[in-house]
């Protein structure tokens, strides 16, 4: 047990001598880091062993959160914070002449996700550990050898570089080869009779081993709050296979098999919200699904001896449709391996699954061509066909003559398998991730399902880990809050509300301003050291960080900056502002990459023009990721959340900024609306079209972007500046201009331009009155508690995972 500095030093030296092969004096920082992680991991392991016993004794439900992405961020300092050991470790290491901060630099961030969806899954792991009394939640995902690429900016353009995050081994993960699962691809299915029962035999398949690697996660300051993320890597089945094949002269075949298998966990698809439609992606999805479901069944049988009450004790949650094949996979295991009837198996399956939809963008909704699917997963395809057949029969008899309803909800149609329909039909609950998004699901994409089973539909607005993004990332503010209202807010974020009592306390408000300034200095220093751009921490930090996507409208922000530039050149004065962007574009998304180049070109013009320099600067941060986010969110004054209404299902960056006291400049979309409702007009700059207006204007013929262009001279000017040489580059921005005009501006950038610009100016003027600004900032922090992922996970437990009613 580590209670103080001395016991830590002893334990550290002890671990060091066991796990390293060099004496401490001769070892490098990586070895010192490795020993420290080994020690923390060992402690966590013993906590886990106790927790798992309690879990079984108390007969607690197990929730399997299946997700193709988990963006967990760095673990060392965060775990030590959760253990309450950070100061002890820092000081103990200093006594041993080891610099703790240097060890932290050794850690690689696991880049196993694209953006919001993957980070949400990681926040939920954190809160599932925290809220463990309601049930044990675990993450199941893939251990991609190459996660999301590292972004380099070369001559203003994005260049993707592979991120070999596993090169030194990832110390936090422990391989568990004894828990591996065999996953079967391809082959054919033969039927046979077993007594009077038809059985299905899957033959000539390609076996793939799913090998788990577990990473433990902690809740706050309570060692019984612990769970794990199980990441699977794909490995070939050896069984002397290579040797045998080699002897038979089939070495090439064996090598090809090995390569094909390893490809499954080789790389994360870098498309955010764009379904790839390729065989490898489907393989990854089934790989994760089969491994997770197979593991849960094996574990359950090991503990309880049979599958009795399985549906009472187990829940599977699918994070978007990506793991939707786990629904027919559970059916397969229950029927083919456990000998259950279809009816018994279905009763269990629809009771254990729940599904969250994370987007309504049509290009993100997964539909697999039947031919591709059937060849890769022949038995799973048969089961999906049967689910569909029975579903259509049932609905056909309940709604006779309603062909439209059948057409709108069938799983298989036009040679494609609709994974969202499979997910809705195979789950007991379907939820959206913000109030407006859930409403759109019910009225729009799942309208027909809502008519049949309204009780299935829920809303659970997303949340973020306030422990990571406020307590851990923003120490100056966290300390100030704890001094003012005590530490309970770290466990219970709605306690932050108590801060409102300090709004007239001059001393407190001064400290609040100081904390923000410190964070801005930290970010300014980072930017200067990495990118050589000097920015002024007393300027207004206006920050726009997220994936690059048309609907997220970084372009709208860039056009606004060009417009401001024009105005300042003509004598306008504003509160000095630093515009900071960050985010990655999918490697194949050229238009998004054009926008990165545009922002960097605008930055060149602005930052090198002495006449505007005192008022605005522009920075594009290279390689935005979780660790950089932890520096960025605390430093923001303004949070840019300007997606086209109806397109951003929720957004979570908006919440991270809010916890850190930024004021949102937000469109009427996703969680923005709920933040606005929580803080009111005075503390939020709301602008632009409503979702209903966007949908109305999206009907052909109702919107003509040329009208906006020709009726607003300021707007016309900046759009022309894209291509008239103003940007002083040979890069061709015609494609962006064409998108806005000839392709009729599908994200309504032009339509929202003036309302957005006016809202921004209002905020910028407000910044001149620092007292008023700080009031709004405090108000945002105080009201942010409901956006903690702890609240979201409590709601998942109450509304979805906690099964009342008959025990199956
Ligand atoms: C996303 C949505 O686009 C975000 O609005 C949402 O906050 C996030 C988590 O629910 O999910 N959907 C998606 O495919 N990627 C996302 O980030």
PDB file of N, CA and C in Angstrom, residues 329-383:
ATOM      1  N   UNK A 329     -25.131 -12.402 -34.238  1.00  0.00           N
ATOM      2  CA  UNK A 329     -24.097 -13.280 -33.674  1.00  0.00           C
ATOM      3  C   UNK A 329     -24.589 -13.922 -32.375  1.00  0.00           C
ATOM      4  N   UNK A 330     -25.269 -13.139 -31.543  1.00  0.00           N
ATOM      5  CA  UNK A 330     -25.798 -13.735 -30.308  1.00  0.00           C
ATOM      6  C   UNK A 330     -26.852 -14.792 -30.671  1.00  0.00           C
ATOM      7  N   UNK A 331     -27.679 -14.490 -31.652  1.00  0.00           N
ATOM      8  CA  UNK A 331     -28.669 -15.487 -32.108  1.00  0.00           C
ATOM      9  C   UNK A 331     -27.960 -16.769 -32.541  1.00  0.00           C
ATOM     10  N   UNK A 332     -26.890 -16.596 -33.295  1.00  0.00           N
ATOM     11  CA  UNK A 332     -26.157 -17.769 -33.790  1.00  0.00           C
ATOM     12  C   UNK A 332     -25.645 -18.627 -32.630  1.00  0.00           C
ATOM     13  N   UNK A 333     -25.042 -17.972 -31.665  1.00  0.00           N
ATOM     14  CA  UNK A 333     -24.476 -18.754 -30.553  1.00  0.00           C
ATOM     15  C   UNK A 333     -25.593 -19.460 -29.791  1.00  0.00           C
ATOM     16  N   UNK A 334     -26.675 -18.719 -29.516  1.00  0.00           N
ATOM     17  CA  UNK A 334     -27.754 -19.314 -28.712  1.00  0.00           C
ATOM     18  C   UNK A 334     -28.402 -20.488 -29.442  1.00  0.00           C
ATOM     19  N   UNK A 335     -28.548 -20.345 -30.763  1.00  0.00           N
ATOM     20  CA  UNK A 335     -29.221 -21.417 -31.509  1.00  0.00           C
ATOM     21  C   UNK A 335     -28.237 -22.541 -31.870  1.00  0.00           C
ATOM     22  N   UNK A 336     -27.155 -22.162 -32.549  1.00  0.00           N
ATOM     23  CA  UNK A 336     -26.255 -23.197 -33.093  1.00  0.00           C
ATOM     24  C   UNK A 336     -25.385 -23.848 -32.021  1.00  0.00           C
ATOM     25  N   UNK A 337     -24.973 -23.072 -31.036  1.00  0.00           N
ATOM     26  CA  UNK A 337     -24.048 -23.648 -30.055  1.00  0.00           C
ATOM     27  C   UNK A 337     -24.742 -24.037 -28.759  1.00  0.00           C
ATOM     28  N   UNK A 338     -25.799 -23.318 -28.403  1.00  0.00           N
ATOM     29  CA  UNK A 338     -26.467 -23.597 -27.130  1.00  0.00           C
ATOM     30  C   UNK A 338     -27.749 -24.398 -27.317  1.00  0.00           C
ATOM     31  N   UNK A 339     -28.100 -24.619 -28.579  1.00  0.00           N
ATOM     32  CA  UNK A 339     -29.247 -25.489 -28.847  1.00  0.00           C
ATOM     33  C   UNK A 339     -30.609 -24.887 -28.519  1.00  0.00           C
ATOM     34  N   UNK A 340     -30.699 -23.570 -28.427  1.00  0.00           N
ATOM     35  CA  UNK A 340     -32.007 -22.966 -28.115  1.00  0.00           C
ATOM     36  C   UNK A 340     -32.890 -22.907 -29.357  1.00  0.00           C
ATOM     37  N   UNK A 341     -34.188 -22.740 -29.127  1.00  0.00           N
ATOM     38  CA  UNK A 341     -35.091 -22.526 -30.256  1.00  0.00           C
ATOM     39  C   UNK A 341     -34.959 -21.074 -30.706  1.00  0.00           C
ATOM     40  N   UNK A 342     -35.440 -20.808 -31.929  1.00  0.00           N
ATOM     41  CA  UNK A 342     -35.402 -19.424 -32.421  1.00  0.00           C
ATOM     42  C   UNK A 342     -36.102 -18.485 -31.433  1.00  0.00           C
ATOM     43  N   UNK A 343     -37.271 -18.887 -30.973  1.00  0.00           N
ATOM     44  CA  UNK A 343     -38.078 -18.014 -30.107  1.00  0.00           C
ATOM     45  C   UNK A 343     -37.347 -17.699 -28.801  1.00  0.00           C
ATOM     46  N   UNK A 344     -36.783 -18.742 -28.190  1.00  0.00           N
ATOM     47  CA  UNK A 344     -36.033 -18.521 -26.936  1.00  0.00           C
ATOM     48  C   UNK A 344     -34.862 -17.560 -27.171  1.00  0.00           C
ATOM     49  N   UNK A 345     -34.148 -17.826 -28.247  1.00  0.00           N
ATOM     50  CA  UNK A 345     -32.957 -17.024 -28.530  1.00  0.00           C
ATOM     51  C   UNK A 345     -33.346 -15.574 -28.811  1.00  0.00           C
ATOM     52  N   UNK A 346     -34.435 -15.384 -29.529  1.00  0.00           N
ATOM     53  CA  UNK A 346     -34.856 -14.017 -29.884  1.00  0.00           C
ATOM     54  C   UNK A 346     -35.312 -13.246 -28.650  1.00  0.00           C
ATOM     55  N   UNK A 347     -36.008 -13.940 -27.777  1.00  0.00           N
ATOM     56  CA  UNK A 347     -36.474 -13.321 -26.533  1.00  0.00           C
ATOM     57  C   UNK A 347     -35.280 -12.760 -25.732  1.00  0.00           C
ATOM     58  N   UNK A 348     -34.224 -13.542 -25.678  1.00  0.00           N
ATOM     59  CA  UNK A 348     -33.027 -13.070 -24.966  1.00  0.00           C
ATOM     60  C   UNK A 348     -32.395 -11.908 -25.729  1.00  0.00           C
ATOM     61  N   UNK A 349     -32.219 -12.109 -27.024  1.00  0.00           N
ATOM     62  CA  UNK A 349     -31.480 -11.122 -27.814  1.00  0.00           C
ATOM     63  C   UNK A 349     -32.130  -9.744 -27.753  1.00  0.00           C
ATOM     64  N   UNK A 350     -33.423  -9.658 -28.038  1.00  0.00           N
ATOM     65  CA  UNK A 350     -34.044  -8.316 -28.027  1.00  0.00           C
ATOM     66  C   UNK A 350     -34.102  -7.729 -26.630  1.00  0.00           C
ATOM     67  N   UNK A 351     -33.889  -8.555 -25.633  1.00  0.00           N
ATOM     68  CA  UNK A 351     -33.866  -8.006 -24.278  1.00  0.00           C
ATOM     69  C   UNK A 351     -32.504  -7.509 -23.836  1.00  0.00           C
ATOM     70  N   UNK A 352     -31.451  -7.983 -24.464  1.00  0.00           N
ATOM     71  CA  UNK A 352     -30.122  -7.563 -23.987  1.00  0.00           C
ATOM     72  C   UNK A 352     -29.528  -6.415 -24.793  1.00  0.00           C
ATOM     73  N   UNK A 353     -29.994  -6.247 -26.032  1.00  0.00           N
ATOM     74  CA  UNK A 353     -29.344  -5.222 -26.856  1.00  0.00           C
ATOM     75  C   UNK A 353     -30.005  -3.855 -26.735  1.00  0.00           C
ATOM     76  N   UNK A 354     -29.156  -2.826 -26.770  1.00  0.00           N
ATOM     77  CA  UNK A 354     -29.656  -1.465 -26.925  1.00  0.00           C
ATOM     78  C   UNK A 354     -28.702  -0.748 -27.882  1.00  0.00           C
ATOM     79  N   UNK A 355     -29.231   0.272 -28.523  1.00  0.00           N
ATOM     80  CA  UNK A 355     -28.505   0.895 -29.640  1.00  0.00           C
ATOM     81  C   UNK A 355     -28.575   2.423 -29.534  1.00  0.00           C
ATOM     82  N   UNK A 356     -27.430   3.047 -29.679  1.00  0.00           N
ATOM     83  CA  UNK A 356     -27.404   4.510 -29.777  1.00  0.00           C
ATOM     84  C   UNK A 356     -27.096   4.907 -31.211  1.00  0.00           C
ATOM     85  N   UNK A 357     -27.932   5.774 -31.741  1.00  0.00           N
ATOM     86  CA  UNK A 357     -27.629   6.344 -33.058  1.00  0.00           C
ATOM     87  C   UNK A 357     -26.843   7.636 -32.834  1.00  0.00           C
ATOM     88  N   UNK A 358     -25.790   7.840 -33.638  1.00  0.00           N
ATOM     89  CA  UNK A 358     -24.949   9.031 -33.443  1.00  0.00           C
ATOM     90  C   UNK A 358     -24.942   9.980 -34.627  1.00  0.00           C
ATOM     91  N   UNK A 359     -25.719   9.680 -35.635  1.00  0.00           N
ATOM     92  CA  UNK A 359     -25.711  10.608 -36.768  1.00  0.00           C
ATOM     93  C   UNK A 359     -26.879  10.309 -37.692  1.00  0.00           C
ATOM     94  N   UNK A 360     -27.364  11.359 -38.344  1.00  0.00           N
ATOM     95  CA  UNK A 360     -28.382  11.108 -39.365  1.00  0.00           C
ATOM     96  C   UNK A 360     -27.831  11.395 -40.762  1.00  0.00           C
ATOM     97  N   UNK A 361     -26.540  11.695 -40.849  1.00  0.00           N
ATOM     98  CA  UNK A 361     -25.968  11.969 -42.177  1.00  0.00           C
ATOM     99  C   UNK A 361     -26.137  10.712 -43.043  1.00  0.00           C
ATOM    100  N   UNK A 362     -26.768  10.832 -44.196  1.00  0.00           N
ATOM    101  CA  UNK A 362     -27.049   9.642 -45.009  1.00  0.00           C
ATOM    102  C   UNK A 362     -25.790   8.851 -45.358  1.00  0.00           C
ATOM    103  N   UNK A 363     -24.691   9.556 -45.591  1.00  0.00           N
ATOM    104  CA  UNK A 363     -23.483   8.834 -46.002  1.00  0.00           C
ATOM    105  C   UNK A 363     -22.887   8.011 -44.866  1.00  0.00           C
ATOM    106  N   UNK A 364     -23.375   8.223 -43.638  1.00  0.00           N
ATOM    107  CA  UNK A 364     -22.827   7.472 -42.507  1.00  0.00           C
ATOM    108  C   UNK A 364     -23.683   6.268 -42.148  1.00  0.00           C
ATOM    109  N   UNK A 365     -24.855   6.147 -42.746  1.00  0.00           N
ATOM    110  CA  UNK A 365     -25.751   5.048 -42.367  1.00  0.00           C
ATOM    111  C   UNK A 365     -25.323   3.784 -43.105  1.00  0.00           C
ATOM    112  N   UNK A 366     -24.977   2.793 -42.337  1.00  0.00           N
ATOM    113  CA  UNK A 366     -24.363   1.608 -42.938  1.00  0.00           C
ATOM    114  C   UNK A 366     -25.378   0.704 -43.644  1.00  0.00           C
ATOM    115  N   UNK A 367     -25.086   0.404 -44.887  1.00  0.00           N
ATOM    116  CA  UNK A 367     -25.879  -0.544 -45.664  1.00  0.00           C
ATOM    117  C   UNK A 367     -24.889  -1.447 -46.388  1.00  0.00           C
ATOM    118  N   UNK A 368     -24.953  -2.751 -46.138  1.00  0.00           N
ATOM    119  CA  UNK A 368     -23.983  -3.658 -46.766  1.00  0.00           C
ATOM    120  C   UNK A 368     -24.594  -4.368 -47.964  1.00  0.00           C
ATOM    121  N   UNK A 369     -23.879  -4.422 -49.087  1.00  0.00           N
ATOM    122  CA  UNK A 369     -24.368  -5.201 -50.219  1.00  0.00           C
ATOM    123  C   UNK A 369     -24.517  -6.672 -49.797  1.00  0.00           C
ATOM    124  N   UNK A 370     -25.651  -7.253 -50.145  1.00  0.00           N
ATOM    125  CA  UNK A 370     -25.929  -8.629 -49.739  1.00  0.00           C
ATOM    126  C   UNK A 370     -24.819  -9.580 -50.194  1.00  0.00           C
ATOM    127  N   UNK A 371     -24.340  -9.423 -51.418  1.00  0.00           N
ATOM    128  CA  UNK A 371     -23.362 -10.381 -51.958  1.00  0.00           C
ATOM    129  C   UNK A 371     -22.075 -10.393 -51.138  1.00  0.00           C
ATOM    130  N   UNK A 372     -21.620  -9.190 -50.827  1.00  0.00           N
ATOM    131  CA  UNK A 372     -20.381  -9.086 -50.048  1.00  0.00           C
ATOM    132  C   UNK A 372     -20.588  -9.705 -48.661  1.00  0.00           C
ATOM    133  N   UNK A 373     -21.719  -9.366 -48.080  1.00  0.00           N
ATOM    134  CA  UNK A 373     -22.008  -9.812 -46.716  1.00  0.00           C
ATOM    135  C   UNK A 373     -22.134 -11.332 -46.642  1.00  0.00           C
ATOM    136  N   UNK A 374     -22.910 -11.878 -47.582  1.00  0.00           N
ATOM    137  CA  UNK A 374     -23.182 -13.316 -47.543  1.00  0.00           C
ATOM    138  C   UNK A 374     -21.908 -14.136 -47.729  1.00  0.00           C
ATOM    139  N   UNK A 375     -21.026 -13.645 -48.592  1.00  0.00           N
ATOM    140  CA  UNK A 375     -19.789 -14.393 -48.833  1.00  0.00           C
ATOM    141  C   UNK A 375     -18.888 -14.374 -47.598  1.00  0.00           C
ATOM    142  N   UNK A 376     -18.890 -13.255 -46.889  1.00  0.00           N
ATOM    143  CA  UNK A 376     -17.997 -13.140 -45.736  1.00  0.00           C
ATOM    144  C   UNK A 376     -18.581 -13.812 -44.491  1.00  0.00           C
ATOM    145  N   UNK A 377     -19.903 -13.686 -44.316  1.00  0.00           N
ATOM    146  CA  UNK A 377     -20.537 -14.172 -43.081  1.00  0.00           C
ATOM    147  C   UNK A 377     -21.784 -14.988 -43.430  1.00  0.00           C
ATOM    148  N   UNK A 378     -21.577 -16.171 -43.998  1.00  0.00           N
ATOM    149  CA  UNK A 378     -22.736 -16.883 -44.538  1.00  0.00           C
ATOM    150  C   UNK A 378     -23.811 -17.236 -43.501  1.00  0.00           C
ATOM    151  N   UNK A 379     -23.400 -17.687 -42.342  1.00  0.00           N
ATOM    152  CA  UNK A 379     -24.406 -18.080 -41.342  1.00  0.00           C
ATOM    153  C   UNK A 379     -25.106 -16.834 -40.764  1.00  0.00           C
ATOM    154  N   UNK A 380     -24.345 -15.780 -40.548  1.00  0.00           N
ATOM    155  CA  UNK A 380     -24.928 -14.543 -40.013  1.00  0.00           C
ATOM    156  C   UNK A 380     -25.936 -13.978 -41.010  1.00  0.00           C
ATOM    157  N   UNK A 381     -25.601 -14.115 -42.289  1.00  0.00           N
ATOM    158  CA  UNK A 381     -26.549 -13.623 -43.300  1.00  0.00           C
ATOM    159  C   UNK A 381     -27.871 -14.393 -43.219  1.00  0.00           C
ATOM    160  N   UNK A 382     -27.774 -15.706 -43.071  1.00  0.00           N
ATOM    161  CA  UNK A 382     -29.008 -16.512 -42.978  1.00  0.00           C
ATOM    162  C   UNK A 382     -29.855 -16.040 -41.801  1.00  0.00           C
ATOM    163  N   UNK A 383     -29.204 -15.735 -40.707  1.00  0.00           N
ATOM    164  CA  UNK A 383     -29.953 -15.321 -39.509  1.00  0.00           C
ATOM    165  C   UNK A 383     -30.612 -13.956 -39.736  1.00  0.00           C
TER     166      UNK A 383
END
